[in-house]
C-alpha angles and dihedrals in degrees: 000000000000120000112218114243100241122170116249119261110266118250119260092250091053092046092052090050094055115097114254094014119135114252116257109247091205096052115109115252116260114260121207125203112275095357128093120237117274113279095019123106120246116265113259116248117264111270114244118234110252094216097091091050091049091050092051092051094045094048090048091054091049091049091050090051092051091052090049088050089064090057091047091053092054093048093049093049089050102041103034113104113248127227108237117220133186131204114233109180106294093347134085113214136184114253089210108026093185096045123131098215093122092055090043091058090054091048093051091050090051093050093048090047090050091053091046091051093051092046096049094044092050093048094047092048094050093047095048100034095103093056093045099253111259141204090286091067093053094045091046092053093046096047096036093047092052094046091045091052093049091047092048090050095050095041093044091056089052094047093047128071117312117271092212097101096178093054091047092049091053090048096054096036130211113340093013125135128223138157127255121234119270121246142159116262092189115043089195086083087077089071096056095085098051093040093050090047092052093049094047093046091050092049094048093046092050094047105034106010125129113278124216118219115249113246116246117261116267091243094052123105130203116273114267096024092114132023131045117329119260120264112282094016117119114249115247114250116241113248116236120249116264114274096020127111109229091208101052103017123213117337113248117249114255115258122210108222098180117123113269094013092115093052092047090051091053091049 
């Protein structure tokens, strides 16, 4: 048996390329460079990772706290009560042995730290309220408040009276008066700034923070889907039943009008 030598069926790509050929319904749509296929929506832009923005905000809050710590150091060195001393021969004595200047220095540092915490939390909340705050604001206030307190403590000691009592006693001589250096008796005062900032930020966020809209329930439907149409809106035309022609309607059933057909049908 001889098999006829018939040419192979052309590929779908070749058939589509021939002039006058019907397009292949299974062929993929052509894709051009930089443009989506026809009928398909454009691809959304790639979402940027929010980490760099959070880092910028957090670092800015920390930097602002450090700058405010410089102001706090100057205020503490100026407002903190000093401990007066007197040189008596080869001894250095307290002018007021029962004075509370040491505790007063701690109290002044706590009050300034409390004000700094309220100020930084209020400023950070107002500047980041539109974007909804974020974890970077809270971390920036906590870290920046602690670093600002430590910097204010160290710098305030340096700005205040010298803590070298022997050198000061030699400088003023016998019977002279001078002030002792300021210092913190309770290091827990360093936590006042970050703790106050956290409490104020939480209160402001709860009372005046940005609110997100609640998503609709899964069983909800858009308004106007069901029910009568709104006033002025055209009424939707009823769709014909499947298999019926809306112009002519259903065809009437044939009726046999011959004599006796009705009795035969009943039988």
